[in-house]
PDB file of C-alpha atoms in Angstrom:
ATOM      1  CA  UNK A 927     -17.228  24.852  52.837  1.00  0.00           C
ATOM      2  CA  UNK A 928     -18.804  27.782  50.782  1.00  0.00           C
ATOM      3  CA  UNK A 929     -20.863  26.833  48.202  1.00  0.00           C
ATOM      4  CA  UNK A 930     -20.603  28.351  44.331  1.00  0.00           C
ATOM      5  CA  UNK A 931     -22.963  31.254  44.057  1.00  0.00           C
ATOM      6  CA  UNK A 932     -25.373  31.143  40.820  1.00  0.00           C
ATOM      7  CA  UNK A 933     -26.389  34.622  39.588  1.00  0.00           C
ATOM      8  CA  UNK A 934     -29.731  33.638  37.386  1.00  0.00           C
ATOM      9  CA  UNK A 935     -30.374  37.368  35.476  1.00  0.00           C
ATOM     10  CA  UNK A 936     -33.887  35.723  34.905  1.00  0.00           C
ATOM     11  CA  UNK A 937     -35.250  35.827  38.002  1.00  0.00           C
ATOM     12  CA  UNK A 938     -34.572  39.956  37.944  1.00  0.00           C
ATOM     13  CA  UNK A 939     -36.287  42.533  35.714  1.00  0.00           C
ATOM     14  CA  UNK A 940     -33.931  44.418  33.840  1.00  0.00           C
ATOM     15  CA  UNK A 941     -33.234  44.980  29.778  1.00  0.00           C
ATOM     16  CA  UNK A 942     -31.285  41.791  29.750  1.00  0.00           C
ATOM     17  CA  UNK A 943     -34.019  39.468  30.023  1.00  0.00           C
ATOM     18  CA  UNK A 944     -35.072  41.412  26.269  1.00  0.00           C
ATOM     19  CA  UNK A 945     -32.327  40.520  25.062  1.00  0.00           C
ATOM     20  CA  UNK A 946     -32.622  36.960  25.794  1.00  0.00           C
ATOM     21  CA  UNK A 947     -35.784  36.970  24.519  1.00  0.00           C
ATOM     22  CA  UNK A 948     -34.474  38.520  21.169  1.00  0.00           C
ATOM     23  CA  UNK A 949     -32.099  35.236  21.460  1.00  0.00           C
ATOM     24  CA  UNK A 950     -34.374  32.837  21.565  1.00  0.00           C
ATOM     25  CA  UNK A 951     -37.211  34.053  18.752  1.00  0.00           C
ATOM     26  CA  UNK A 952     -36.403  32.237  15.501  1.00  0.00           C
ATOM     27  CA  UNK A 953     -37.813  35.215  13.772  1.00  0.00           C
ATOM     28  CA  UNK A 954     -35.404  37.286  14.379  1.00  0.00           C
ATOM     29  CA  UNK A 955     -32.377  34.901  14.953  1.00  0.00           C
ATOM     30  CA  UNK A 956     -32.173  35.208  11.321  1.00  0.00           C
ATOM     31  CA  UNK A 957     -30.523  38.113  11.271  1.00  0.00           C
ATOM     32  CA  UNK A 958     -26.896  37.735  12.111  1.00  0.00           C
ATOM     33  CA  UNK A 959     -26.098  41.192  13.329  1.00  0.00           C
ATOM     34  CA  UNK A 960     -28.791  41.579  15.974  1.00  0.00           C
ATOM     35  CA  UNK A 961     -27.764  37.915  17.248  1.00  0.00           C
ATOM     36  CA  UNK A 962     -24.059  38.981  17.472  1.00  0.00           C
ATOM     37  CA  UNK A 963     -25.123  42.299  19.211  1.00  0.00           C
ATOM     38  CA  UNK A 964     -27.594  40.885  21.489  1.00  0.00           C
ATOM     39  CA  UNK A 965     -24.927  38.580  22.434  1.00  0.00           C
ATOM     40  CA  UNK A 966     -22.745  41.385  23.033  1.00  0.00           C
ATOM     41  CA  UNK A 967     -25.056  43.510  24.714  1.00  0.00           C
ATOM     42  CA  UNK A 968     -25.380  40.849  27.314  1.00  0.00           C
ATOM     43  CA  UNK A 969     -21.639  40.417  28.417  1.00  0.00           C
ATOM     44  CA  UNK A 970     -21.680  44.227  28.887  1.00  0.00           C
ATOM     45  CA  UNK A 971     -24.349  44.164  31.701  1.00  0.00           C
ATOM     46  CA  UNK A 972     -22.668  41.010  33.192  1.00  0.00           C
ATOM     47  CA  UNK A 973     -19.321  42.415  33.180  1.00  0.00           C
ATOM     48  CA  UNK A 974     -20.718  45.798  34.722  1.00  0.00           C
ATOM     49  CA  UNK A 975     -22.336  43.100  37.370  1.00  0.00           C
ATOM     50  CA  UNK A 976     -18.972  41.495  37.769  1.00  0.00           C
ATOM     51  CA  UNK A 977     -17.013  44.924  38.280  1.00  0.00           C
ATOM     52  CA  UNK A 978     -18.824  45.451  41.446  1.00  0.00           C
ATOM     53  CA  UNK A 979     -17.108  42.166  42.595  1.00  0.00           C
ATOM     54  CA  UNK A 980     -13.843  43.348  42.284  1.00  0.00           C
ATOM     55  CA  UNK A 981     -11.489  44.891  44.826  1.00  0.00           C
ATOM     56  CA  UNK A 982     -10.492  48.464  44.103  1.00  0.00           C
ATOM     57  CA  UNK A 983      -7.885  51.082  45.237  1.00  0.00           C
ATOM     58  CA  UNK A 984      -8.091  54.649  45.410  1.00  0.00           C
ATOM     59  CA  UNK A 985      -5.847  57.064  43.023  1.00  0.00           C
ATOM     60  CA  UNK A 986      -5.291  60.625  42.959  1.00  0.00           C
ATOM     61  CA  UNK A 987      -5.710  62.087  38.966  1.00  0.00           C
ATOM     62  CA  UNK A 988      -5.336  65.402  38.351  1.00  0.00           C
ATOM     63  CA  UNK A 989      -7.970  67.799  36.839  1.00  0.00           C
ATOM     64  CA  UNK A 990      -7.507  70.911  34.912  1.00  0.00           C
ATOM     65  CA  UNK A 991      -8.548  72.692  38.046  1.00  0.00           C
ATOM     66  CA  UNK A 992      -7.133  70.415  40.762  1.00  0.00           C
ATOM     67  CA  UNK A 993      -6.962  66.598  42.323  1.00  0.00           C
ATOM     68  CA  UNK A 994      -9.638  64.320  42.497  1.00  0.00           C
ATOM     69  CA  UNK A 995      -9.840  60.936  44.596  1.00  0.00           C
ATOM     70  CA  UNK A 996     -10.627  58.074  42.085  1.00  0.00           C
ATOM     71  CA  UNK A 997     -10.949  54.236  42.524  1.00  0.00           C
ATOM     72  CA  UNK A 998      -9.445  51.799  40.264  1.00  0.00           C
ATOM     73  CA  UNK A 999      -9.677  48.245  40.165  1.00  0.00           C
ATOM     74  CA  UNK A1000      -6.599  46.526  41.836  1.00  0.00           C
ATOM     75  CA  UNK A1001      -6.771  43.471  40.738  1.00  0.00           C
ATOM     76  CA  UNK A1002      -6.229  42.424  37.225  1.00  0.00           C
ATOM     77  CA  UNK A1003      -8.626  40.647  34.981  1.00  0.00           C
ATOM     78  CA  UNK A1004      -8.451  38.323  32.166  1.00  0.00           C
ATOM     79  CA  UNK A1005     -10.669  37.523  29.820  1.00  0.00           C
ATOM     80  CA  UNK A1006     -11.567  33.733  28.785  1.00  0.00           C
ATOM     81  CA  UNK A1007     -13.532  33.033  25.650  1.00  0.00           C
ATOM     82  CA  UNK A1008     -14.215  29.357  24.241  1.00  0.00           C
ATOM     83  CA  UNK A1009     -14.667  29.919  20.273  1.00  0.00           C
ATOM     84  CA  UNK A1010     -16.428  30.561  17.976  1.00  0.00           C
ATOM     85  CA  UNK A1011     -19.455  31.324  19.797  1.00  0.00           C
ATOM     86  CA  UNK A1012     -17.588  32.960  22.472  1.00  0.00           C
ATOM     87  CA  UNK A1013     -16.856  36.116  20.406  1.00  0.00           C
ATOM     88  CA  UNK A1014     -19.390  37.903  20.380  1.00  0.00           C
ATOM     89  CA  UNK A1015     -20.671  37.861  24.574  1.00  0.00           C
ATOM     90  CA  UNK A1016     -16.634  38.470  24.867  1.00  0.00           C
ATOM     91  CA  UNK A1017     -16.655  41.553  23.013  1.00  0.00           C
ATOM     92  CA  UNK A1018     -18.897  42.760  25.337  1.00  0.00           C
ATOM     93  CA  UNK A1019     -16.941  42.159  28.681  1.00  0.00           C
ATOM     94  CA  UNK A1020     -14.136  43.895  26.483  1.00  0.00           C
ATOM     95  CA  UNK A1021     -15.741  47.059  25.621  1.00  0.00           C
ATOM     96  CA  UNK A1022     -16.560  47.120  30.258  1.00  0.00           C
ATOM     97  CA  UNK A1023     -13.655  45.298  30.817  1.00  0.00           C
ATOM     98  CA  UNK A1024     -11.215  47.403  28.541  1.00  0.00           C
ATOM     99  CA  UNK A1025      -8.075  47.035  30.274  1.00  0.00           C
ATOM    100  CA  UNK A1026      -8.366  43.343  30.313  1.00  0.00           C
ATOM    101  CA  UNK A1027      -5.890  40.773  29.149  1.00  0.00           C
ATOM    102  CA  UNK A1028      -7.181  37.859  26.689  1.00  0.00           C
ATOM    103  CA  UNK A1029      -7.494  34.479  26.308  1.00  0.00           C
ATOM    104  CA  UNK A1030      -8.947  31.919  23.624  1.00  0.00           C
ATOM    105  CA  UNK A1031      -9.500  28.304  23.950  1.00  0.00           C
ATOM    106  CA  UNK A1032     -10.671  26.221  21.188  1.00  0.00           C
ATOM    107  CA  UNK A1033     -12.718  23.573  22.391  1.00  0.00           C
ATOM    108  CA  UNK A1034     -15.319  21.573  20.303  1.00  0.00           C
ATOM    109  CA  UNK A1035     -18.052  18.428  20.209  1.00  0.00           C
ATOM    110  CA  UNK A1036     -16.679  15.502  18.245  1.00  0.00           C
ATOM    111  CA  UNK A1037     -19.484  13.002  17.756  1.00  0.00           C
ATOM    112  CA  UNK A1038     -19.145   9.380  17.912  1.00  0.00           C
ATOM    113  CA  UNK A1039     -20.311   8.197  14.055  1.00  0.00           C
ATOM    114  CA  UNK A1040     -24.245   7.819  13.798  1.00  0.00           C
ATOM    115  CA  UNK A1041     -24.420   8.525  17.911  1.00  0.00           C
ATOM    116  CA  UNK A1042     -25.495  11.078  20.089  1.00  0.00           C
ATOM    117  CA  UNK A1043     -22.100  10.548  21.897  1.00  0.00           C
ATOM    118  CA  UNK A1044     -19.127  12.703  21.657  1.00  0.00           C
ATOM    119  CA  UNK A1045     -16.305  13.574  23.207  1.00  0.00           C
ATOM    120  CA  UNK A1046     -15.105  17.512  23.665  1.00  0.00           C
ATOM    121  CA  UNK A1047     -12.026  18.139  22.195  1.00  0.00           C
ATOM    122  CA  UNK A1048      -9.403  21.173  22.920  1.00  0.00           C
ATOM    123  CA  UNK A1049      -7.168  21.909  20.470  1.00  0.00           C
ATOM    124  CA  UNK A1050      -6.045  25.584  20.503  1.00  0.00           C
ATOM    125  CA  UNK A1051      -5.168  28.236  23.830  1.00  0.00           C
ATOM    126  CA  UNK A1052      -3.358  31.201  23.428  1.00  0.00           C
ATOM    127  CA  UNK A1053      -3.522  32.789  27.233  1.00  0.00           C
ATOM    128  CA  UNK A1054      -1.857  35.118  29.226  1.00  0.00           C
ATOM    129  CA  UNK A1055      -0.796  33.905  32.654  1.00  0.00           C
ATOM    130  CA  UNK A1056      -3.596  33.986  34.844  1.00  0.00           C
ATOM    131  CA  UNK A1057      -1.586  33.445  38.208  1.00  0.00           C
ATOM    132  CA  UNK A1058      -3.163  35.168  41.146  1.00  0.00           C
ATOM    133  CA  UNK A1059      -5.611  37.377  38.889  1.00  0.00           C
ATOM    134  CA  UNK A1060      -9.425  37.471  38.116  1.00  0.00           C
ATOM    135  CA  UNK A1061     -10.511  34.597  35.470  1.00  0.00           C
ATOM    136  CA  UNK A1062     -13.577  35.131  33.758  1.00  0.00           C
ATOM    137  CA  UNK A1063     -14.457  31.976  31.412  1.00  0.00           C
ATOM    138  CA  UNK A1064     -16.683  33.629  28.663  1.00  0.00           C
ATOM    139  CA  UNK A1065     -19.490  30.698  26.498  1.00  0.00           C
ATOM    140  CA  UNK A1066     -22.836  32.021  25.836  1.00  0.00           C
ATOM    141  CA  UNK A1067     -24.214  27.909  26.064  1.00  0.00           C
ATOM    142  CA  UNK A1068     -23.264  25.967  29.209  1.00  0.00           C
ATOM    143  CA  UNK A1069     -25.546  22.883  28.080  1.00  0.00           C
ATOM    144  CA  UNK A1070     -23.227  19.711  29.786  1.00  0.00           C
ATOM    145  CA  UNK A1071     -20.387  21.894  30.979  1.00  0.00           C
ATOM    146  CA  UNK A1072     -17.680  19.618  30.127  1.00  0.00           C
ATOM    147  CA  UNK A1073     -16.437  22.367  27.666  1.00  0.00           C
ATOM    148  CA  UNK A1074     -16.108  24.933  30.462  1.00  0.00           C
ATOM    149  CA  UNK A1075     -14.333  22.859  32.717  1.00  0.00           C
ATOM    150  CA  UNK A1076     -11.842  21.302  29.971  1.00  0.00           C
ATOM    151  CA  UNK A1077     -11.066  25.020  28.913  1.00  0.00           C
ATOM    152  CA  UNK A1078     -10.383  25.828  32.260  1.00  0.00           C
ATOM    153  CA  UNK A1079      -8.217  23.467  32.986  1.00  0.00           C
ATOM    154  CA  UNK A1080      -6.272  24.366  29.697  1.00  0.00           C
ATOM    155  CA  UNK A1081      -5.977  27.482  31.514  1.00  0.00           C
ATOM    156  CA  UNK A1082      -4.848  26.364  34.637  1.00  0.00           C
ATOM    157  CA  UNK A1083      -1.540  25.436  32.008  1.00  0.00           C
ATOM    158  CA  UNK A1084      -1.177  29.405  32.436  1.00  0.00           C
ATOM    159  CA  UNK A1085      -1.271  29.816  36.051  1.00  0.00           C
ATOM    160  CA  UNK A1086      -3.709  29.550  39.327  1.00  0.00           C
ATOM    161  CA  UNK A1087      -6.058  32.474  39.745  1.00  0.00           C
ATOM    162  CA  UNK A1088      -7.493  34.184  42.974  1.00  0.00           C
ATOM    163  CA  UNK A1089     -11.034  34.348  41.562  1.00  0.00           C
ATOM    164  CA  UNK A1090     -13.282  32.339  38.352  1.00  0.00           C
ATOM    165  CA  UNK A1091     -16.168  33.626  37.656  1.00  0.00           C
ATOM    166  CA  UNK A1092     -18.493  31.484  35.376  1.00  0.00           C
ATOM    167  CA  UNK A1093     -20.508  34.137  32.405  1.00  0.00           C
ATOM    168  CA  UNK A1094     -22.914  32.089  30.530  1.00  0.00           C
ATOM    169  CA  UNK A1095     -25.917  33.717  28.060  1.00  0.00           C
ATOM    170  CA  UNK A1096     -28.214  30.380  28.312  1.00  0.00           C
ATOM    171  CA  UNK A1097     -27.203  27.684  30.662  1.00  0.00           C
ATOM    172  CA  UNK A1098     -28.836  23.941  31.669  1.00  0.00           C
ATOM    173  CA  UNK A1099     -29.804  22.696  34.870  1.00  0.00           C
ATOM    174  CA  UNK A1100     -27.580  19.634  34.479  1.00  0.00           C
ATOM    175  CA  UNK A1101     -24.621  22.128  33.500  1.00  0.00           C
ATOM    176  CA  UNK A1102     -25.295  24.214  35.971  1.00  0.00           C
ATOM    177  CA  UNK A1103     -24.868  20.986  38.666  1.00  0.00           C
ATOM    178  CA  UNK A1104     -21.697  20.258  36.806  1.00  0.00           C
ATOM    179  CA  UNK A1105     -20.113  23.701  37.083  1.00  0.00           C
ATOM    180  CA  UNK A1106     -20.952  23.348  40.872  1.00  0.00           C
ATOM    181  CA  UNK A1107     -19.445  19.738  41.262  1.00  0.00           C
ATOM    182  CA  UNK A1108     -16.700  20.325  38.988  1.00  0.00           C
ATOM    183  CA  UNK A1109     -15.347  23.699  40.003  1.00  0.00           C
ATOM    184  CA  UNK A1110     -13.859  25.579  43.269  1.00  0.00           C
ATOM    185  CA  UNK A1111     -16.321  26.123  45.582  1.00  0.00           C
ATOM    186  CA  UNK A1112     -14.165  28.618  47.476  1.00  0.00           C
ATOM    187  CA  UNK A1113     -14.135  31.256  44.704  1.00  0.00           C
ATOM    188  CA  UNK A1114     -16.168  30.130  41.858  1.00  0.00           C
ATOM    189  CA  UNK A1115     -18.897  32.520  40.997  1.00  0.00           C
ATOM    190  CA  UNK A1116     -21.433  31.336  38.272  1.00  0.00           C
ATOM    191  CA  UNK A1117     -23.962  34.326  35.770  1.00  0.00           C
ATOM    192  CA  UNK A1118     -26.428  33.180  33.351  1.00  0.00           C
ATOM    193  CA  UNK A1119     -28.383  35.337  31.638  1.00  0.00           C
ATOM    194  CA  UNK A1120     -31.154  32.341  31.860  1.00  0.00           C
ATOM    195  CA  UNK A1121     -31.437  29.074  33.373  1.00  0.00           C
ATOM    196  CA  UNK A1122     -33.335  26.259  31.573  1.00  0.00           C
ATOM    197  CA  UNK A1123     -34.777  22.822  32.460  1.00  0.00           C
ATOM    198  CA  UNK A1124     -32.927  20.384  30.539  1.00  0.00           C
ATOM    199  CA  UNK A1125     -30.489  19.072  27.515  1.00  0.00           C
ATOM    200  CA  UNK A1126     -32.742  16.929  24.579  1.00  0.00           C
ATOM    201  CA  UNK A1127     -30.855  13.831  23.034  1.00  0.00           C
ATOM    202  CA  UNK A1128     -28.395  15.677  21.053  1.00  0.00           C
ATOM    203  CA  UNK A1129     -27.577  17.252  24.875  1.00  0.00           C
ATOM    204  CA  UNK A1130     -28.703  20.887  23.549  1.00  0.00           C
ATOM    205  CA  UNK A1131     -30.360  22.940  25.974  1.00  0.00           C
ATOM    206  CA  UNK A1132     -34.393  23.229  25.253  1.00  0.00           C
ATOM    207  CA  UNK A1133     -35.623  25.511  25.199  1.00  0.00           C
ATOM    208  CA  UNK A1134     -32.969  26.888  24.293  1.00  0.00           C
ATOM    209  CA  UNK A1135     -31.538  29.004  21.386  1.00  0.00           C
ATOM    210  CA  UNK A1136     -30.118  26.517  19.041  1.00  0.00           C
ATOM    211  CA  UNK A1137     -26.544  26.886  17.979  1.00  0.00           C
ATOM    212  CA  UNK A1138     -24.846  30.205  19.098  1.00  0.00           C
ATOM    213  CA  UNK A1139     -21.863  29.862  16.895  1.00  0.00           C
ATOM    214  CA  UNK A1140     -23.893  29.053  13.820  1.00  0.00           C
ATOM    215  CA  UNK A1141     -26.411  31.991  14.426  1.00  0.00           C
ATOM    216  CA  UNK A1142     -23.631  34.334  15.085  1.00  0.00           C
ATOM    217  CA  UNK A1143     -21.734  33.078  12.005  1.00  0.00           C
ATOM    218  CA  UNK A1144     -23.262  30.954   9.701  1.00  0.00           C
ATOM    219  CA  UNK A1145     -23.361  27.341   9.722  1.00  0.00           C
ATOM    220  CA  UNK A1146     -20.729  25.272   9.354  1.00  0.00           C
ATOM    221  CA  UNK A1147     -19.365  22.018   7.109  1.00  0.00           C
TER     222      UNK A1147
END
């Protein structure tokens, strides 16, 4: 059976990986904007990476001065983000991705009182259908991966589609392992902007960034 590929952007020179690094330094994680637009900048290179995936058709669009032969994606795409901290690496695939259709599950950590336990809860999807089209799950941490898999199978309410492809800004080994135990192998593509080693006691990913939806938006109660 095919296995899931793993794109690491990490092992590859390229702008990204300054980006990431931008991420990561808590100097200048304290400014909110950058974050958010760092964040952003990110899905933009992965979606462009994820366009040449796609299957395309040719088109005939007229000029001012005559016909040209164009090609067009024919397949349809939509667009998966897990909030809050989804946002901002989604508004990058958008702005590549601009014809895309949308969807937004709400999935969280609920800790166990005075425990490093918890439980991930959904409790919020508004999706188009997703039957037979491209699904690109959009969560700039895959640290266990039990979020990504409970979102997408919240999605799978909305339909089966032909392709997933996995987008991830920082993930973990051990959620990396998950996605690939968890998920289709036959069309299950997986893009980090970074891999790293492991998930400390509070299962966040060290080294890390800390939390992306507190960085991008201040913390929360």
């Amino acid at each position: 059976m095919k296995e899931i590929e793993v794109i690491d952007f990490a092992l590859t020179p390229s702008i990204l990986n300054r980006y990431v690094r931008e991420l990561r330094d808590v100097e200048i994680q304290g400014d909110q904007m950058r974050f958010r637009a760092n964040l952003s900048r990110i899905g933009e290179l992965m979606a462009y990476e994820i366009s040449k995936r796609l299957d395309y058709k040719e088109e005939v669009v007229t000029t001012p001065l005559a016909t040209a032969i164009c090609r067009e994606p024919a397949e349809k795409v939509v667009l998966a983000t897990i909030l809050r901290a989804g946002l901002p690496l989604h508004d990058g695939f958008l702005k590549i991705f601009d014809h895309a259709e949308n969807a937004f599950v709400s999935a969280y950590r609920k800790y166990h009182k005075d425990s490093d336990e918890f439980d991930v809860l959904v409790e919020y999807m508004a999706s188009p259908s997703i039957e037979g089209k491209v699904l690109i799950i959009i969560d700039p941490m895959l640290a266990t991966g039990s979020s990504m898999e409970l979102a997408y199978k919240a999605l799978l309410l909305r339909g089966m589609p032909s392709h997933i492809h996995v987008a991830s800004a920082i993930a973990s080994q051990e959620g990396v392992e998950y996605v690939l135990n968890h998920f289709p192998k036959d069309k299950t593509t997986l893009w980090c902007a970074a891999i790293d080693p492991e998930l400390n006691p509070h299962r966040y990913i060290v080294p890390g960034l800390g939390d992306a939806g507190d960085l991008a938006y201040g913390h929360k109660v």
